[in-house]
Amino acid sequence: MSKPKSILKVVLPLLLGVGLVWYSLSKISIPILIQYFKDANYSWIILGVVMGILSHVSRAYRWIYMVEPLGFKPNFGNSIMAVYSAYLINFTIPRAGEIARASILTNYEGIPFDKGFGTIVAERVADTIMLLSIVAIAFFLEFEFIYDFFSKKFNPSSLLLGVAVLLLGVLLVLLFVKKSRSKFALKVKGFVSGLIEGAFSIFKMKKKWAFIGHTFFIWLMYVLMFYVTTFALPELQNIPIVAILIGFILASFSIAATNGGIGSFPEAVVIAFSLFGMADDPSRAFGWIMWSTQTLVIVVLGGLSLLYLPIFNRKKTTV
C-alpha cells in the first residue's frame, strides 16, 4: 500500500470524526449537555459499563477456544489485556487494533502472527453474522412499522418498484462479481468466501458450542448495555424496544465510520431515535453519555493493559 494512501486511511476518519463532533455539539447547547450528564442516573450507566466489561472478558475467553486447536494454550490475562489494548489502538488508527492484538500474542504467547491474526479475522466473521442477525430480527419484528414508515415517505407503488429495482441491482452485481476478474469483484468474492469459510470453521472447532455460547453472550451484553443505559435519562425510559435495536445497529455501524465512533455515535443515535418521535436533545445526550463512558473504560483499561503487559509477563518468566 502506498504511503499517501495509508496516511489518508488514518487522517480521513479522524477528520470526519472531528467534523462530526463539531456538528453534534453545534446541535445542542453545551450547558444543556452538561446538565444531562449531571442529572443522569449513574446506577444504570454503571450497570451498562459492567455489561460492557463482561462482553470484553467473554471475548477474551472465547478467543482461547479458537487458538487451542492450533496447539497453543494462551494465558487468559494476556488475552484480556490484548483485547483492551486492541480497542484502545483502534481509536488512533482504524483496524490497527487487530494487528496489534495478534502482535501482542506473538510476543507474549509465542503464537505465530499469521495464525493469531487468522483466528481474529474468523472472530470478526462470527461478529458480523451476529450483527446481521440483529438487523434481520429488527426487520422481522417490526416489519409493519418499517413498511408504514417508508410508505408514508414514499408512494407504496414507488416503494415496491424501488425494492424491485434494488433486488434486480443486487442480482446484477452478484452476476457481475461471479463472472468478472476485476479487482473489485475479486475483493468481494474473497470477502464472501472468507465469511462462509469462517462461519463453517466455527462448527469444526472442538469446543464449538462454548464458542457459540460466548458469541451469543457477547452480543446480548452489547444490546443490554445499550438498553439499560437509556434508563439513565427519564426522557428515554418509555422508548420502544425496536428503537433500541435500530439505535444499536446504527451506532454499531458508526463505530466503523470513524475511529471508535467519535462524533458519529451520538448522531447515529439521534437518527434512530428520531424515527420514533424521541426529542433530539435527550437522544443526543444519551449518545454522548453512552459513548463517553464506554470510551473512558477502554482508554483506562486499554492504557493499563499496555503498561502492565510487560510487567505481567516478566513475572510469569521469573516464577
Short mmCIF file of C-alpha atoms in Angstrom, two decimals:
data_model
loop_
_atom_site.label_atom_id
_atom_site.label_comp_id
_atom_site.label_asym_id
_atom_site.label_seq_id
_atom_site.Cartn_x
_atom_site.Cartn_y
_atom_site.Cartn_z
CA MET A 1 0.00 0.00 0.00
CA SER A 2 1.37 3.43 -0.96
CA LYS A 3 2.31 5.85 1.80
CA PRO A 4 -0.18 8.61 0.74
CA LYS A 5 -2.99 6.05 0.71
CA SER A 6 -2.00 4.80 4.16
CA ILE A 7 -1.94 8.35 5.50
CA LEU A 8 -5.38 9.05 4.03
CA LYS A 9 -6.81 5.93 5.68
CA VAL A 10 -5.65 7.29 9.06
CA VAL A 11 -6.34 11.01 8.54
CA LEU A 12 -9.75 10.89 6.82
CA PRO A 13 -11.60 9.03 9.63
CA LEU A 14 -10.03 11.42 12.16
CA LEU A 15 -11.10 14.48 10.15
CA LEU A 16 -14.58 13.01 9.71
CA GLY A 17 -14.77 12.36 13.45
CA VAL A 18 -13.67 15.89 14.33
CA GLY A 19 -16.20 17.31 11.87
CA LEU A 20 -19.00 15.20 13.33
CA VAL A 21 -18.04 16.22 16.88
CA TRP A 22 -18.32 19.87 15.84
CA TYR A 23 -21.64 19.21 14.09
CA SER A 24 -23.07 17.26 17.03
CA LEU A 25 -22.06 19.86 19.61
CA SER A 26 -23.43 22.64 17.39
CA LYS A 27 -26.87 20.97 17.62
CA ILE A 28 -27.08 21.07 21.41
CA SER A 29 -26.16 23.74 23.91
CA ILE A 30 -23.04 22.73 25.87
CA PRO A 31 -24.59 23.80 29.23
CA ILE A 32 -27.67 21.67 28.41
CA LEU A 33 -25.48 18.68 27.53
CA ILE A 34 -23.51 19.11 30.76
CA GLN A 35 -26.80 19.25 32.70
CA TYR A 36 -27.88 15.95 31.15
CA PHE A 37 -24.59 14.45 32.35
CA LYS A 38 -25.18 15.84 35.84
CA ASP A 39 -28.80 14.70 36.07
CA ALA A 40 -28.24 11.21 34.64
CA ASN A 41 -28.87 8.21 36.88
CA TYR A 42 -25.38 6.74 37.13
CA SER A 43 -26.62 3.45 38.59
CA TRP A 44 -27.85 2.50 35.11
CA ILE A 45 -24.71 3.85 33.47
CA ILE A 46 -22.50 1.78 35.79
CA LEU A 47 -24.62 -1.31 35.06
CA GLY A 48 -24.08 -0.66 31.34
CA VAL A 49 -20.33 -0.32 31.91
CA VAL A 50 -20.27 -3.63 33.82
CA MET A 51 -22.08 -5.33 30.93
CA GLY A 52 -19.55 -3.87 28.51
CA ILE A 53 -16.67 -5.22 30.59
CA LEU A 54 -18.34 -8.65 30.79
CA SER A 55 -18.63 -8.72 26.98
CA HIS A 56 -14.91 -7.95 26.65
CA VAL A 57 -13.97 -10.61 29.20
CA SER A 58 -16.12 -13.12 27.31
CA ARG A 59 -14.45 -12.08 24.03
CA ALA A 60 -11.01 -12.71 25.53
CA TYR A 61 -12.09 -16.12 26.82
CA ARG A 62 -13.79 -17.02 23.52
CA TRP A 63 -10.58 -16.37 21.63
CA ILE A 64 -8.79 -19.06 23.64
CA TYR A 65 -11.15 -21.67 22.13
CA MET A 66 -10.00 -20.62 18.66
CA VAL A 67 -6.30 -20.93 19.42
CA GLU A 68 -6.37 -24.27 21.26
CA PRO A 69 -6.79 -26.33 18.01
CA LEU A 70 -3.57 -24.69 16.78
CA GLY A 71 -1.66 -26.26 19.69
CA PHE A 72 -1.47 -23.23 21.99
CA LYS A 73 -2.90 -22.54 25.43
CA PRO A 74 -2.65 -18.75 25.92
CA ASN A 75 -2.84 -17.13 29.33
CA PHE A 76 -6.23 -15.53 29.97
CA GLY A 77 -4.55 -12.43 31.42
CA ASN A 78 -2.66 -11.84 28.18
CA SER A 79 -5.82 -12.42 26.17
CA ILE A 80 -7.93 -9.86 28.05
CA MET A 81 -5.14 -7.26 28.04
CA ALA A 82 -4.63 -7.84 24.30
CA VAL A 83 -8.36 -7.22 23.74
CA TYR A 84 -8.35 -3.92 25.64
CA SER A 85 -5.09 -2.83 24.03
CA ALA A 86 -6.60 -3.51 20.59
CA TYR A 87 -9.70 -1.45 21.39
CA LEU A 88 -7.54 1.45 22.54
CA ILE A 89 -5.27 1.33 19.47
CA ASN A 90 -8.33 1.30 17.18
CA PHE A 91 -9.10 4.80 18.46
CA THR A 92 -5.88 6.07 16.91
CA ILE A 93 -5.52 4.01 13.72
CA PRO A 94 -8.62 2.25 12.30
CA ARG A 95 -8.37 -1.56 12.32
CA ALA A 96 -4.78 -1.42 13.63
CA GLY A 97 -6.02 -2.93 16.87
CA GLU A 98 -6.45 -6.37 15.32
CA ILE A 99 -2.84 -6.31 14.08
CA ALA A 100 -1.65 -5.11 17.50
CA ARG A 101 -3.63 -7.83 19.26
CA ALA A 102 -2.07 -10.54 17.11
CA SER A 103 1.38 -8.99 17.68
CA ILE A 104 0.90 -8.93 21.46
CA LEU A 105 0.02 -12.62 21.46
CA THR A 106 3.01 -13.38 19.25
CA ASN A 107 5.35 -11.55 21.62
CA TYR A 108 3.99 -12.92 24.90
CA GLU A 109 2.48 -16.29 23.96
CA GLY A 110 4.68 -17.34 21.03
CA ILE A 111 1.68 -17.73 18.71
CA PRO A 112 2.76 -17.18 15.07
CA PHE A 113 1.41 -13.84 13.84
CA ASP A 114 -0.34 -15.24 10.76
CA LYS A 115 -2.16 -17.90 12.78
CA GLY A 116 -3.14 -15.49 15.55
CA PHE A 117 -4.36 -12.90 13.06
CA GLY A 118 -6.30 -15.57 11.16
CA THR A 119 -8.25 -16.50 14.30
CA ILE A 120 -9.04 -12.82 14.94
CA VAL A 121 -10.39 -12.50 11.39
CA ALA A 122 -12.55 -15.60 11.98
CA GLU A 123 -13.80 -13.94 15.18
CA ARG A 124 -14.86 -10.92 13.14
CA VAL A 125 -16.78 -13.23 10.83
CA ALA A 126 -18.79 -14.55 13.79
CA ASP A 127 -19.42 -10.98 15.00
CA THR A 128 -20.54 -9.88 11.52
CA ILE A 129 -23.02 -12.75 11.39
CA MET A 130 -24.39 -11.72 14.82
CA LEU A 131 -24.80 -8.08 13.79
CA LEU A 132 -26.57 -9.11 10.58
CA SER A 133 -28.80 -11.40 12.66
CA ILE A 134 -29.80 -8.46 14.88
CA VAL A 135 -30.59 -6.43 11.74
CA ALA A 136 -32.79 -9.30 10.50
CA ILE A 137 -34.53 -9.64 13.89
CA ALA A 138 -35.26 -5.89 13.99
CA PHE A 139 -36.64 -6.06 10.45
CA PHE A 140 -38.92 -9.06 11.03
CA LEU A 141 -40.14 -7.93 14.46
CA GLU A 142 -41.09 -4.51 13.17
CA PHE A 143 -41.77 -5.18 9.50
CA GLU A 144 -45.14 -3.43 9.73
CA PHE A 145 -43.62 -0.35 11.35
CA ILE A 146 -40.78 -0.19 8.81
CA TYR A 147 -43.22 -0.66 5.92
CA ASP A 148 -45.59 2.01 7.30
CA PHE A 149 -42.70 4.41 7.84
CA PHE A 150 -41.44 4.12 4.28
CA SER A 151 -44.93 4.05 2.78
CA LYS A 152 -45.61 7.43 4.44
CA LYS A 153 -42.42 8.82 2.99
CA PHE A 154 -42.91 7.25 -0.44
CA ASN A 155 -45.84 6.18 -2.59
CA PRO A 156 -46.46 2.41 -1.98
CA SER A 157 -46.22 1.59 -5.68
CA SER A 158 -42.99 3.60 -5.92
CA LEU A 159 -41.72 1.81 -2.82
CA LEU A 160 -42.41 -1.61 -4.32
CA LEU A 161 -40.80 -0.51 -7.58
CA GLY A 162 -37.78 0.71 -5.63
CA VAL A 163 -37.49 -2.63 -3.80
CA ALA A 164 -37.76 -4.50 -7.12
CA VAL A 165 -35.08 -2.29 -8.68
CA LEU A 166 -32.86 -2.79 -5.62
CA LEU A 167 -33.24 -6.59 -5.78
CA LEU A 168 -32.55 -6.54 -9.51
CA GLY A 169 -29.48 -4.38 -8.91
CA VAL A 170 -28.21 -6.79 -6.24
CA LEU A 171 -28.76 -9.71 -8.63
CA LEU A 172 -26.85 -7.94 -11.43
CA VAL A 173 -23.99 -7.10 -9.07
CA LEU A 174 -23.80 -10.74 -7.94
CA LEU A 175 -23.73 -11.92 -11.56
CA PHE A 176 -21.04 -9.36 -12.37
CA VAL A 177 -18.96 -10.39 -9.35
CA LYS A 178 -19.31 -14.08 -10.23
CA LYS A 179 -18.08 -13.65 -13.82
CA SER A 180 -15.74 -10.66 -13.57
CA ARG A 181 -11.99 -10.83 -12.90
CA SER A 182 -11.72 -7.16 -11.86
CA LYS A 183 -10.01 -6.16 -8.61
CA PHE A 184 -13.35 -5.11 -7.07
CA ALA A 185 -15.01 -8.41 -7.99
CA LEU A 186 -12.10 -10.43 -6.62
CA LYS A 187 -12.25 -8.49 -3.33
CA VAL A 188 -15.99 -9.14 -3.00
CA LYS A 189 -15.51 -12.83 -3.81
CA GLY A 190 -12.69 -13.06 -1.27
CA PHE A 191 -14.83 -11.38 1.41
CA VAL A 192 -17.84 -13.62 0.80
CA SER A 193 -15.78 -16.83 0.62
CA GLY A 194 -13.92 -15.81 3.79
CA LEU A 195 -17.24 -15.15 5.52
CA ILE A 196 -18.56 -18.59 4.54
CA GLU A 197 -15.29 -20.37 5.37
CA GLY A 198 -15.04 -18.60 8.73
CA ALA A 199 -18.64 -19.46 9.60
CA PHE A 200 -18.19 -23.16 8.81
CA SER A 201 -14.81 -23.30 10.60
CA ILE A 202 -16.63 -22.47 13.84
CA PHE A 203 -18.58 -25.74 13.61
CA LYS A 204 -15.36 -27.69 13.16
CA MET A 205 -13.95 -26.45 16.48
CA LYS A 206 -13.56 -28.92 19.36
CA LYS A 207 -15.43 -26.58 21.74
CA LYS A 208 -17.77 -25.07 19.16
CA TRP A 209 -20.78 -24.84 21.47
CA ALA A 210 -18.77 -22.97 24.09
CA PHE A 211 -17.59 -20.61 21.34
CA ILE A 212 -21.15 -20.10 20.08
CA GLY A 213 -22.39 -19.58 23.65
CA HIS A 214 -19.78 -16.89 24.27
CA THR A 215 -20.65 -15.23 20.95
CA PHE A 216 -24.33 -15.00 21.90
CA PHE A 217 -23.39 -13.76 25.38
CA ILE A 218 -21.11 -11.03 23.96
CA TRP A 219 -23.83 -9.64 21.71
CA LEU A 220 -26.52 -9.99 24.36
CA MET A 221 -24.34 -7.86 26.64
CA TYR A 222 -23.84 -5.32 23.85
CA VAL A 223 -27.58 -4.89 23.31
CA LEU A 224 -28.41 -4.89 27.05
CA MET A 225 -25.59 -2.40 27.69
CA PHE A 226 -27.21 -0.05 25.18
CA TYR A 227 -30.70 -0.72 26.54
CA VAL A 228 -30.08 -0.28 30.29
CA THR A 229 -28.17 2.96 29.73
CA THR A 230 -31.33 4.56 28.26
CA PHE A 231 -32.84 4.35 31.77
CA ALA A 232 -30.25 6.89 32.90
CA LEU A 233 -32.33 9.63 31.26
CA PRO A 234 -36.02 9.96 32.28
CA GLU A 235 -36.93 11.24 28.80
CA LEU A 236 -35.95 7.88 27.25
CA GLN A 237 -37.48 5.45 29.75
CA ASN A 238 -40.52 4.69 27.56
CA ILE A 239 -38.56 4.20 24.36
CA PRO A 240 -39.77 1.22 22.25
CA ILE A 241 -37.59 -1.88 22.01
CA VAL A 242 -37.40 -1.55 18.23
CA ALA A 243 -35.91 1.93 18.68
CA ILE A 244 -33.25 0.37 20.91
CA LEU A 245 -32.44 -2.26 18.27
CA ILE A 246 -32.27 0.25 15.41
CA GLY A 247 -30.27 2.67 17.56
CA PHE A 248 -27.86 -0.11 18.48
CA ILE A 249 -27.48 -1.17 14.83
CA LEU A 250 -26.78 2.35 13.55
CA ALA A 251 -24.44 3.06 16.47
CA SER A 252 -22.54 -0.17 15.73
CA PHE A 253 -22.05 0.84 12.10
CA SER A 254 -20.98 4.33 13.23
CA ILE A 255 -18.02 2.83 15.11
CA ALA A 256 -16.64 1.63 11.77
CA ALA A 257 -17.23 5.04 10.14
CA THR A 258 -14.90 6.96 12.46
CA ASN A 259 -12.24 5.98 15.00
CA GLY A 260 -14.20 4.29 17.77
CA GLY A 261 -17.39 6.13 16.75
CA ILE A 262 -16.09 9.57 17.72
CA GLY A 263 -18.68 12.13 16.65
CA SER A 264 -20.65 9.60 14.60
CA PHE A 265 -22.02 7.59 17.56
CA PRO A 266 -24.26 10.33 19.06
CA GLU A 267 -25.58 11.34 15.64
CA ALA A 268 -26.39 7.72 14.75
CA VAL A 269 -28.44 7.53 17.95
CA VAL A 270 -30.29 10.75 17.09
CA ILE A 271 -31.17 9.45 13.61
CA ALA A 272 -32.52 6.17 15.02
CA PHE A 273 -34.44 7.63 17.97
CA SER A 274 -35.96 10.46 15.90
CA LEU A 275 -37.73 7.82 13.78
CA PHE A 276 -39.81 7.06 16.88
CA GLY A 277 -40.55 10.65 17.80
CA MET A 278 -37.89 10.98 20.51
CA ALA A 279 -36.63 14.52 21.10
CA ASP A 280 -33.18 15.36 19.71
CA ASP A 281 -31.62 16.77 22.89
CA PRO A 282 -32.07 13.72 25.18
CA SER A 283 -31.23 11.39 22.27
CA ARG A 284 -28.02 13.27 21.52
CA ALA A 285 -27.18 13.49 25.24
CA PHE A 286 -27.71 9.74 25.59
CA GLY A 287 -25.38 9.15 22.62
CA TRP A 288 -22.66 11.25 24.23
CA ILE A 289 -23.14 9.66 27.68
CA MET A 290 -23.07 6.15 26.22
CA TRP A 291 -20.04 6.82 24.01
CA SER A 292 -18.11 8.77 26.69
CA THR A 293 -18.49 6.20 29.47
CA GLN A 294 -17.63 3.20 27.30
CA THR A 295 -14.71 5.08 25.74
CA LEU A 296 -13.41 6.09 29.18
CA VAL A 297 -13.38 2.42 30.24
CA ILE A 298 -11.46 1.44 27.10
CA VAL A 299 -8.95 4.28 27.49
CA VAL A 300 -8.30 3.46 31.16
CA LEU A 301 -8.23 -0.34 30.89
CA GLY A 302 -6.51 -0.28 27.48
CA GLY A 303 -3.81 2.07 28.78
CA LEU A 304 -3.30 -0.01 31.91
CA SER A 305 -3.11 -3.17 29.78
CA LEU A 306 -0.37 -1.73 27.56
CA LEU A 307 1.59 -0.66 30.64
CA TYR A 308 1.08 -3.89 32.60
CA LEU A 309 1.63 -6.45 29.81
CA PRO A 310 5.47 -6.43 30.04
CA ILE A 311 5.34 -6.46 33.87
CA PHE A 312 2.84 -9.34 33.94
CA ASN A 313 4.88 -11.42 31.54
CA ARG A 314 8.17 -10.65 33.29
CA LYS A 315 6.61 -12.01 36.49
CA LYS A 316 5.50 -15.13 34.61
CA THR A 317 9.02 -15.87 33.37
CA THR A 318 10.57 -15.40 36.81
CA VAL A 319 8.11 -17.68 38.63
#
